[in-house]
């Protein structure tokens, strides 16, 4: 009898463990394979030991919602393509109506994106060489050269300009520091707080004070993930808001771009 009871207890325990494993959802999160501080850190296809504020933010969300976070690093355009093909489940991006057919953003009752559930918001400013001519070119509406990393969307600028492709944010900053281009974009406000990235203190660069762009980054789900897990998606978005910690982002912003 004792043997039978022990056997039943073992079977019950195994069934419970298997059910618990089956109930643990996984989230395949795709992000770019180059550093973009404070959001992502490190190079290559593996997460860095200090992975970046956005990854730490998502790790806290995963723990709170009991999901397995699977991190996938790839070029940004490939992340977008794989989300559209439902080969990854999520990424962080700003809302754009042309992406509605393959991305699901958190929404308010009126159908607009719900900024209260966003990962973060930020503003970009132009940075230029301390002895550069950017202020004069802007005031005179003369054309200036702007370095931007490959794959990044064009941004509205305060004057005529040409874009020069860079391999990364760090490369774009080097192009400005060496005088090969007039400017690039850097964070100048994060979650409503004025910031100055550390790399500007290490180079002869300064910020042009007027922001040129405001962006809100949302955790975007693939259509397949959202349709299969609508309640879980809502819980994850709610935890994104609850686990948001601006200091986490500010700490990473003190590290220089590579």
PDB file of C-alpha atoms in Angstrom:
ATOM      1  CA  UNK A   1       0.000   0.000   0.000  1.00  0.00           C
ATOM      2  CA  UNK A   2       2.822   2.379   0.895  1.00  0.00           C
ATOM      3  CA  UNK A   3       4.506   1.567  -2.443  1.00  0.00           C
ATOM      4  CA  UNK A   4       1.262   2.286  -4.326  1.00  0.00           C
ATOM      5  CA  UNK A   5       0.826   5.589  -2.481  1.00  0.00           C
ATOM      6  CA  UNK A   6       4.424   6.606  -3.250  1.00  0.00           C
ATOM      7  CA  UNK A   7       3.982   5.701  -6.910  1.00  0.00           C
ATOM      8  CA  UNK A   8       0.801   7.738  -7.164  1.00  0.00           C
ATOM      9  CA  UNK A   9       2.484  10.668  -5.458  1.00  0.00           C
ATOM     10  CA  UNK A  10       5.403  10.487  -7.892  1.00  0.00           C
ATOM     11  CA  UNK A  11       3.095  10.356 -10.924  1.00  0.00           C
ATOM     12  CA  UNK A  12       1.059  13.279  -9.597  1.00  0.00           C
ATOM     13  CA  UNK A  13       4.204  15.328  -9.003  1.00  0.00           C
ATOM     14  CA  UNK A  14       5.514  14.623 -12.499  1.00  0.00           C
ATOM     15  CA  UNK A  15       2.182  15.529 -14.059  1.00  0.00           C
ATOM     16  CA  UNK A  16       2.103  18.788 -12.093  1.00  0.00           C
ATOM     17  CA  UNK A  17       5.671  19.633 -13.145  1.00  0.00           C
ATOM     18  CA  UNK A  18       4.899  18.867 -16.798  1.00  0.00           C
ATOM     19  CA  UNK A  19       1.790  21.040 -16.645  1.00  0.00           C
ATOM     20  CA  UNK A  20       3.752  23.868 -15.036  1.00  0.00           C
ATOM     21  CA  UNK A  21       6.358  23.635 -17.795  1.00  0.00           C
ATOM     22  CA  UNK A  22       3.627  23.594 -20.431  1.00  0.00           C
ATOM     23  CA  UNK A  23       1.985  26.643 -18.815  1.00  0.00           C
ATOM     24  CA  UNK A  24       5.231  28.641 -18.971  1.00  0.00           C
ATOM     25  CA  UNK A  25       5.047  30.612 -22.186  1.00  0.00           C
ATOM     26  CA  UNK A  26       8.142  31.748 -24.030  1.00  0.00           C
ATOM     27  CA  UNK A  27       8.707  35.097 -25.688  1.00  0.00           C
ATOM     28  CA  UNK A  28      11.223  35.271 -28.536  1.00  0.00           C
ATOM     29  CA  UNK A  29      12.499  38.843 -28.373  1.00  0.00           C
ATOM     30  CA  UNK A  30      14.604  40.180 -31.250  1.00  0.00           C
ATOM     31  CA  UNK A  31      16.942  43.162 -30.971  1.00  0.00           C
ATOM     32  CA  UNK A  32      19.822  44.505 -32.972  1.00  0.00           C
ATOM     33  CA  UNK A  33      23.311  43.043 -32.791  1.00  0.00           C
ATOM     34  CA  UNK A  34      25.101  46.367 -32.279  1.00  0.00           C
ATOM     35  CA  UNK A  35      25.238  48.465 -29.106  1.00  0.00           C
ATOM     36  CA  UNK A  36      22.582  51.135 -28.778  1.00  0.00           C
ATOM     37  CA  UNK A  37      23.019  52.516 -25.283  1.00  0.00           C
ATOM     38  CA  UNK A  38      21.230  52.787 -22.988  1.00  0.00           C
ATOM     39  CA  UNK A  39      18.860  50.237 -24.550  1.00  0.00           C
ATOM     40  CA  UNK A  40      21.184  47.469 -25.794  1.00  0.00           C
ATOM     41  CA  UNK A  41      24.825  46.708 -25.102  1.00  0.00           C
ATOM     42  CA  UNK A  42      27.511  44.544 -26.704  1.00  0.00           C
ATOM     43  CA  UNK A  43      28.186  43.224 -30.188  1.00  0.00           C
ATOM     44  CA  UNK A  44      27.272  40.010 -31.960  1.00  0.00           C
ATOM     45  CA  UNK A  45      24.539  37.403 -31.659  1.00  0.00           C
ATOM     46  CA  UNK A  46      24.845  36.715 -27.913  1.00  0.00           C
ATOM     47  CA  UNK A  47      23.575  38.934 -25.068  1.00  0.00           C
ATOM     48  CA  UNK A  48      26.318  40.870 -23.286  1.00  0.00           C
ATOM     49  CA  UNK A  49      26.950  40.284 -19.558  1.00  0.00           C
ATOM     50  CA  UNK A  50      25.516  43.776 -19.073  1.00  0.00           C
ATOM     51  CA  UNK A  51      22.888  43.497 -21.815  1.00  0.00           C
ATOM     52  CA  UNK A  52      21.426  46.996 -21.724  1.00  0.00           C
ATOM     53  CA  UNK A  53      18.582  48.712 -19.902  1.00  0.00           C
ATOM     54  CA  UNK A  54      15.837  47.515 -22.246  1.00  0.00           C
ATOM     55  CA  UNK A  55      16.920  43.884 -21.798  1.00  0.00           C
ATOM     56  CA  UNK A  56      17.121  44.226 -18.011  1.00  0.00           C
ATOM     57  CA  UNK A  57      13.677  45.849 -18.138  1.00  0.00           C
ATOM     58  CA  UNK A  58      12.293  42.876 -20.089  1.00  0.00           C
ATOM     59  CA  UNK A  59      14.004  40.370 -17.813  1.00  0.00           C
ATOM     60  CA  UNK A  60      12.152  41.937 -14.869  1.00  0.00           C
ATOM     61  CA  UNK A  61       8.897  41.733 -16.846  1.00  0.00           C
ATOM     62  CA  UNK A  62       9.515  38.072 -17.711  1.00  0.00           C
ATOM     63  CA  UNK A  63      10.097  37.206 -14.063  1.00  0.00           C
ATOM     64  CA  UNK A  64       6.935  39.016 -12.977  1.00  0.00           C
ATOM     65  CA  UNK A  65       4.779  37.293 -15.618  1.00  0.00           C
ATOM     66  CA  UNK A  66       6.453  33.849 -15.371  1.00  0.00           C
ATOM     67  CA  UNK A  67       7.477  33.667 -19.007  1.00  0.00           C
ATOM     68  CA  UNK A  68      10.712  32.471 -20.573  1.00  0.00           C
ATOM     69  CA  UNK A  69      12.502  35.320 -22.334  1.00  0.00           C
ATOM     70  CA  UNK A  70      14.448  34.086 -25.373  1.00  0.00           C
ATOM     71  CA  UNK A  71      16.876  36.753 -26.609  1.00  0.00           C
ATOM     72  CA  UNK A  72      17.721  36.853 -30.323  1.00  0.00           C
ATOM     73  CA  UNK A  73      20.283  39.328 -31.692  1.00  0.00           C
ATOM     74  CA  UNK A  74      20.225  40.136 -35.399  1.00  0.00           C
ATOM     75  CA  UNK A  75      20.493  43.128 -37.719  1.00  0.00           C
ATOM     76  CA  UNK A  76      17.505  45.395 -37.099  1.00  0.00           C
ATOM     77  CA  UNK A  77      15.928  44.969 -40.534  1.00  0.00           C
ATOM     78  CA  UNK A  78      16.061  41.185 -40.101  1.00  0.00           C
ATOM     79  CA  UNK A  79      14.256  41.512 -36.758  1.00  0.00           C
ATOM     80  CA  UNK A  80      11.503  43.435 -38.516  1.00  0.00           C
ATOM     81  CA  UNK A  81      11.275  40.860 -41.316  1.00  0.00           C
ATOM     82  CA  UNK A  82      11.140  37.951 -38.874  1.00  0.00           C
ATOM     83  CA  UNK A  83       8.425  39.626 -36.796  1.00  0.00           C
ATOM     84  CA  UNK A  84       6.380  40.066 -39.977  1.00  0.00           C
ATOM     85  CA  UNK A  85       6.916  36.366 -40.754  1.00  0.00           C
ATOM     86  CA  UNK A  86       5.979  35.410 -37.145  1.00  0.00           C
ATOM     87  CA  UNK A  87       9.433  33.856 -36.673  1.00  0.00           C
ATOM     88  CA  UNK A  88      10.019  35.998 -33.566  1.00  0.00           C
ATOM     89  CA  UNK A  89       7.398  37.149 -31.083  1.00  0.00           C
ATOM     90  CA  UNK A  90       8.362  40.679 -30.099  1.00  0.00           C
ATOM     91  CA  UNK A  91      10.663  43.658 -30.499  1.00  0.00           C
ATOM     92  CA  UNK A  92      10.723  47.260 -29.337  1.00  0.00           C
ATOM     93  CA  UNK A  93       9.785  49.859 -31.924  1.00  0.00           C
ATOM     94  CA  UNK A  94       7.928  53.107 -32.277  1.00  0.00           C
ATOM     95  CA  UNK A  95       4.396  52.997 -33.635  1.00  0.00           C
ATOM     96  CA  UNK A  96       3.916  53.473 -37.365  1.00  0.00           C
ATOM     97  CA  UNK A  97       0.626  52.869 -39.170  1.00  0.00           C
ATOM     98  CA  UNK A  98       2.372  51.075 -42.035  1.00  0.00           C
ATOM     99  CA  UNK A  99       3.441  48.368 -39.567  1.00  0.00           C
ATOM    100  CA  UNK A 100      -0.092  47.701 -38.298  1.00  0.00           C
ATOM    101  CA  UNK A 101      -0.494  44.618 -40.472  1.00  0.00           C
ATOM    102  CA  UNK A 102       2.241  42.723 -38.636  1.00  0.00           C
ATOM    103  CA  UNK A 103       2.823  44.484 -35.278  1.00  0.00           C
ATOM    104  CA  UNK A 104       0.534  44.709 -32.268  1.00  0.00           C
ATOM    105  CA  UNK A 105       0.993  47.716 -29.975  1.00  0.00           C
ATOM    106  CA  UNK A 106      -0.768  48.343 -26.643  1.00  0.00           C
ATOM    107  CA  UNK A 107      -3.790  50.515 -27.350  1.00  0.00           C
ATOM    108  CA  UNK A 108      -6.151  52.850 -25.541  1.00  0.00           C
ATOM    109  CA  UNK A 109      -9.935  52.397 -25.845  1.00  0.00           C
ATOM    110  CA  UNK A 110      -9.939  54.932 -28.698  1.00  0.00           C
ATOM    111  CA  UNK A 111      -7.558  52.710 -30.685  1.00  0.00           C
ATOM    112  CA  UNK A 112      -4.477  54.907 -30.335  1.00  0.00           C
ATOM    113  CA  UNK A 113      -1.204  53.501 -28.911  1.00  0.00           C
ATOM    114  CA  UNK A 114      -1.204  53.631 -25.105  1.00  0.00           C
ATOM    115  CA  UNK A 115       1.893  55.606 -24.139  1.00  0.00           C
ATOM    116  CA  UNK A 116       1.407  54.726 -20.454  1.00  0.00           C
ATOM    117  CA  UNK A 117       2.357  51.135 -21.355  1.00  0.00           C
ATOM    118  CA  UNK A 118       5.423  52.060 -23.431  1.00  0.00           C
ATOM    119  CA  UNK A 119       8.924  50.780 -22.706  1.00  0.00           C
ATOM    120  CA  UNK A 120      10.375  54.305 -22.785  1.00  0.00           C
ATOM    121  CA  UNK A 121      10.222  57.634 -24.539  1.00  0.00           C
ATOM    122  CA  UNK A 122      13.063  59.824 -25.695  1.00  0.00           C
ATOM    123  CA  UNK A 123      14.038  62.843 -27.733  1.00  0.00           C
ATOM    124  CA  UNK A 124      16.955  63.101 -30.132  1.00  0.00           C
ATOM    125  CA  UNK A 125      19.151  66.133 -30.706  1.00  0.00           C
ATOM    126  CA  UNK A 126      21.892  66.799 -33.199  1.00  0.00           C
ATOM    127  CA  UNK A 127      25.462  66.644 -31.944  1.00  0.00           C
ATOM    128  CA  UNK A 128      28.309  68.336 -33.787  1.00  0.00           C
ATOM    129  CA  UNK A 129      32.005  69.145 -33.502  1.00  0.00           C
ATOM    130  CA  UNK A 130      32.735  72.029 -31.150  1.00  0.00           C
ATOM    131  CA  UNK A 131      34.469  73.851 -33.995  1.00  0.00           C
ATOM    132  CA  UNK A 132      31.950  72.733 -36.615  1.00  0.00           C
ATOM    133  CA  UNK A 133      29.666  74.870 -38.746  1.00  0.00           C
ATOM    134  CA  UNK A 134      26.356  73.161 -37.979  1.00  0.00           C
ATOM    135  CA  UNK A 135      24.745  76.141 -36.169  1.00  0.00           C
ATOM    136  CA  UNK A 136      25.592  78.455 -39.071  1.00  0.00           C
ATOM    137  CA  UNK A 137      24.355  75.950 -41.644  1.00  0.00           C
ATOM    138  CA  UNK A 138      21.072  75.496 -39.783  1.00  0.00           C
ATOM    139  CA  UNK A 139      20.483  79.236 -39.357  1.00  0.00           C
ATOM    140  CA  UNK A 140      21.274  79.855 -43.040  1.00  0.00           C
ATOM    141  CA  UNK A 141      19.330  76.782 -44.229  1.00  0.00           C
ATOM    142  CA  UNK A 142      22.449  75.411 -45.882  1.00  0.00           C
ATOM    143  CA  UNK A 143      22.811  71.703 -46.539  1.00  0.00           C
ATOM    144  CA  UNK A 144      24.580  69.650 -43.854  1.00  0.00           C
ATOM    145  CA  UNK A 145      25.840  66.059 -43.764  1.00  0.00           C
ATOM    146  CA  UNK A 146      24.216  63.759 -41.214  1.00  0.00           C
ATOM    147  CA  UNK A 147      25.600  60.345 -40.200  1.00  0.00           C
ATOM    148  CA  UNK A 148      23.010  57.698 -39.307  1.00  0.00           C
ATOM    149  CA  UNK A 149      23.449  53.949 -38.690  1.00  0.00           C
ATOM    150  CA  UNK A 150      22.440  51.549 -41.453  1.00  0.00           C
ATOM    151  CA  UNK A 151      18.828  50.421 -41.343  1.00  0.00           C
ATOM    152  CA  UNK A 152      17.547  53.351 -39.288  1.00  0.00           C
ATOM    153  CA  UNK A 153      14.490  55.207 -40.546  1.00  0.00           C
ATOM    154  CA  UNK A 154      15.025  58.693 -41.995  1.00  0.00           C
ATOM    155  CA  UNK A 155      14.055  61.444 -39.554  1.00  0.00           C
ATOM    156  CA  UNK A 156      12.649  64.912 -40.209  1.00  0.00           C
ATOM    157  CA  UNK A 157      15.454  67.449 -39.921  1.00  0.00           C
ATOM    158  CA  UNK A 158      15.439  71.222 -39.394  1.00  0.00           C
ATOM    159  CA  UNK A 159      17.085  71.947 -42.743  1.00  0.00           C
ATOM    160  CA  UNK A 160      18.330  70.447 -46.026  1.00  0.00           C
ATOM    161  CA  UNK A 161      20.738  67.589 -45.482  1.00  0.00           C
ATOM    162  CA  UNK A 162      22.320  64.491 -46.950  1.00  0.00           C
ATOM    163  CA  UNK A 163      22.561  61.243 -44.998  1.00  0.00           C
ATOM    164  CA  UNK A 164      25.782  59.262 -44.693  1.00  0.00           C
ATOM    165  CA  UNK A 165      25.498  55.623 -43.586  1.00  0.00           C
ATOM    166  CA  UNK A 166      27.420  54.505 -40.502  1.00  0.00           C
ATOM    167  CA  UNK A 167      27.993  51.010 -39.147  1.00  0.00           C
ATOM    168  CA  UNK A 168      26.856  51.947 -35.636  1.00  0.00           C
ATOM    169  CA  UNK A 169      26.190  54.860 -33.302  1.00  0.00           C
ATOM    170  CA  UNK A 170      29.866  54.784 -32.294  1.00  0.00           C
ATOM    171  CA  UNK A 171      30.941  54.949 -35.933  1.00  0.00           C
ATOM    172  CA  UNK A 172      28.585  57.877 -36.554  1.00  0.00           C
ATOM    173  CA  UNK A 173      30.131  59.751 -33.627  1.00  0.00           C
ATOM    174  CA  UNK A 174      33.621  59.101 -34.993  1.00  0.00           C
ATOM    175  CA  UNK A 175      32.587  60.546 -38.355  1.00  0.00           C
ATOM    176  CA  UNK A 176      31.455  63.718 -36.603  1.00  0.00           C
ATOM    177  CA  UNK A 177      34.534  63.890 -34.348  1.00  0.00           C
ATOM    178  CA  UNK A 178      36.860  63.601 -37.342  1.00  0.00           C
ATOM    179  CA  UNK A 179      35.037  66.334 -39.247  1.00  0.00           C
ATOM    180  CA  UNK A 180      33.904  64.037 -42.067  1.00  0.00           C
ATOM    181  CA  UNK A 181      30.236  64.886 -41.470  1.00  0.00           C
ATOM    182  CA  UNK A 182      28.509  67.765 -39.729  1.00  0.00           C
ATOM    183  CA  UNK A 183      26.304  65.932 -37.260  1.00  0.00           C
ATOM    184  CA  UNK A 184      24.628  62.804 -35.991  1.00  0.00           C
ATOM    185  CA  UNK A 185      21.746  62.238 -33.585  1.00  0.00           C
ATOM    186  CA  UNK A 186      22.061  61.422 -29.872  1.00  0.00           C
ATOM    187  CA  UNK A 187      19.701  61.082 -26.952  1.00  0.00           C
ATOM    188  CA  UNK A 188      19.105  64.384 -25.212  1.00  0.00           C
ATOM    189  CA  UNK A 189      15.984  63.481 -23.198  1.00  0.00           C
ATOM    190  CA  UNK A 190      14.907  60.155 -21.697  1.00  0.00           C
ATOM    191  CA  UNK A 191      11.524  59.630 -20.037  1.00  0.00           C
ATOM    192  CA  UNK A 192      11.221  63.378 -19.580  1.00  0.00           C
ATOM    193  CA  UNK A 193      14.732  63.865 -18.119  1.00  0.00           C
ATOM    194  CA  UNK A 194      17.422  65.867 -19.927  1.00  0.00           C
ATOM    195  CA  UNK A 195      20.486  63.681 -20.516  1.00  0.00           C
ATOM    196  CA  UNK A 196      23.953  63.934 -22.025  1.00  0.00           C
ATOM    197  CA  UNK A 197      25.483  60.656 -23.195  1.00  0.00           C
ATOM    198  CA  UNK A 198      28.939  59.829 -21.834  1.00  0.00           C
ATOM    199  CA  UNK A 199      30.561  59.684 -25.268  1.00  0.00           C
ATOM    200  CA  UNK A 200      30.061  63.414 -25.721  1.00  0.00           C
ATOM    201  CA  UNK A 201      32.349  64.014 -22.751  1.00  0.00           C
ATOM    202  CA  UNK A 202      35.041  61.870 -24.386  1.00  0.00           C
ATOM    203  CA  UNK A 203      34.955  63.608 -27.756  1.00  0.00           C
ATOM    204  CA  UNK A 204      35.073  67.247 -28.946  1.00  0.00           C
ATOM    205  CA  UNK A 205      31.296  67.223 -29.459  1.00  0.00           C
ATOM    206  CA  UNK A 206      28.391  69.245 -28.194  1.00  0.00           C
ATOM    207  CA  UNK A 207      24.616  69.109 -28.475  1.00  0.00           C
ATOM    208  CA  UNK A 208      22.530  71.467 -30.558  1.00  0.00           C
ATOM    209  CA  UNK A 209      19.864  72.275 -27.961  1.00  0.00           C
ATOM    210  CA  UNK A 210      16.652  72.004 -30.001  1.00  0.00           C
ATOM    211  CA  UNK A 211      15.400  68.392 -30.225  1.00  0.00           C
ATOM    212  CA  UNK A 212      14.775  67.161 -33.744  1.00  0.00           C
ATOM    213  CA  UNK A 213      12.717  64.084 -32.953  1.00  0.00           C
ATOM    214  CA  UNK A 214      10.487  62.563 -30.262  1.00  0.00           C
ATOM    215  CA  UNK A 215       9.996  58.798 -30.128  1.00  0.00           C
ATOM    216  CA  UNK A 216       8.015  56.408 -27.941  1.00  0.00           C
ATOM    217  CA  UNK A 217       9.212  52.804 -27.907  1.00  0.00           C
ATOM    218  CA  UNK A 218       6.586  50.085 -27.430  1.00  0.00           C
ATOM    219  CA  UNK A 219       6.967  46.364 -26.888  1.00  0.00           C
ATOM    220  CA  UNK A 220       5.452  45.208 -30.168  1.00  0.00           C
ATOM    221  CA  UNK A 221       4.108  41.663 -30.531  1.00  0.00           C
ATOM    222  CA  UNK A 222       3.805  39.682 -33.720  1.00  0.00           C
ATOM    223  CA  UNK A 223       0.224  39.190 -34.872  1.00  0.00           C
ATOM    224  CA  UNK A 224       0.496  35.440 -34.267  1.00  0.00           C
ATOM    225  CA  UNK A 225       1.742  35.800 -30.680  1.00  0.00           C
ATOM    226  CA  UNK A 226      -0.937  38.355 -29.818  1.00  0.00           C
ATOM    227  CA  UNK A 227      -3.759  36.321 -31.358  1.00  0.00           C
ATOM    228  CA  UNK A 228      -2.653  33.171 -29.517  1.00  0.00           C
ATOM    229  CA  UNK A 229      -1.959  34.912 -26.192  1.00  0.00           C
ATOM    230  CA  UNK A 230      -4.137  38.045 -25.900  1.00  0.00           C
ATOM    231  CA  UNK A 231      -4.503  37.939 -22.102  1.00  0.00           C
ATOM    232  CA  UNK A 232      -0.802  37.236 -21.587  1.00  0.00           C
ATOM    233  CA  UNK A 233       0.090  40.101 -23.927  1.00  0.00           C
ATOM    234  CA  UNK A 234      -1.960  42.509 -21.813  1.00  0.00           C
ATOM    235  CA  UNK A 235      -0.313  41.267 -18.604  1.00  0.00           C
ATOM    236  CA  UNK A 236       3.127  41.721 -20.161  1.00  0.00           C
ATOM    237  CA  UNK A 237       2.314  45.303 -21.216  1.00  0.00           C
ATOM    238  CA  UNK A 238       1.042  46.055 -17.721  1.00  0.00           C
ATOM    239  CA  UNK A 239       4.284  44.753 -16.251  1.00  0.00           C
ATOM    240  CA  UNK A 240       6.292  46.801 -18.747  1.00  0.00           C
ATOM    241  CA  UNK A 241       4.764  49.871 -17.096  1.00  0.00           C
ATOM    242  CA  UNK A 242       5.176  48.567 -13.544  1.00  0.00           C
ATOM    243  CA  UNK A 243       8.804  47.468 -14.021  1.00  0.00           C
ATOM    244  CA  UNK A 244       9.911  50.661 -15.783  1.00  0.00           C
ATOM    245  CA  UNK A 245      12.858  52.233 -13.947  1.00  0.00           C
ATOM    246  CA  UNK A 246      14.399  55.312 -15.523  1.00  0.00           C
ATOM    247  CA  UNK A 247      17.504  55.000 -13.332  1.00  0.00           C
ATOM    248  CA  UNK A 248      18.261  51.673 -15.020  1.00  0.00           C
ATOM    249  CA  UNK A 249      18.444  53.528 -18.337  1.00  0.00           C
ATOM    250  CA  UNK A 250      20.392  56.466 -16.920  1.00  0.00           C
ATOM    251  CA  UNK A 251      23.073  54.147 -15.507  1.00  0.00           C
ATOM    252  CA  UNK A 252      23.721  52.667 -18.951  1.00  0.00           C
ATOM    253  CA  UNK A 253      23.777  56.088 -20.529  1.00  0.00           C
ATOM    254  CA  UNK A 254      26.992  56.812 -18.631  1.00  0.00           C
ATOM    255  CA  UNK A 255      28.790  54.108 -20.641  1.00  0.00           C
ATOM    256  CA  UNK A 256      30.478  55.162 -23.904  1.00  0.00           C
ATOM    257  CA  UNK A 257      29.183  53.791 -27.194  1.00  0.00           C
ATOM    258  CA  UNK A 258      31.433  51.216 -28.845  1.00  0.00           C
TER     259      UNK A 258
END
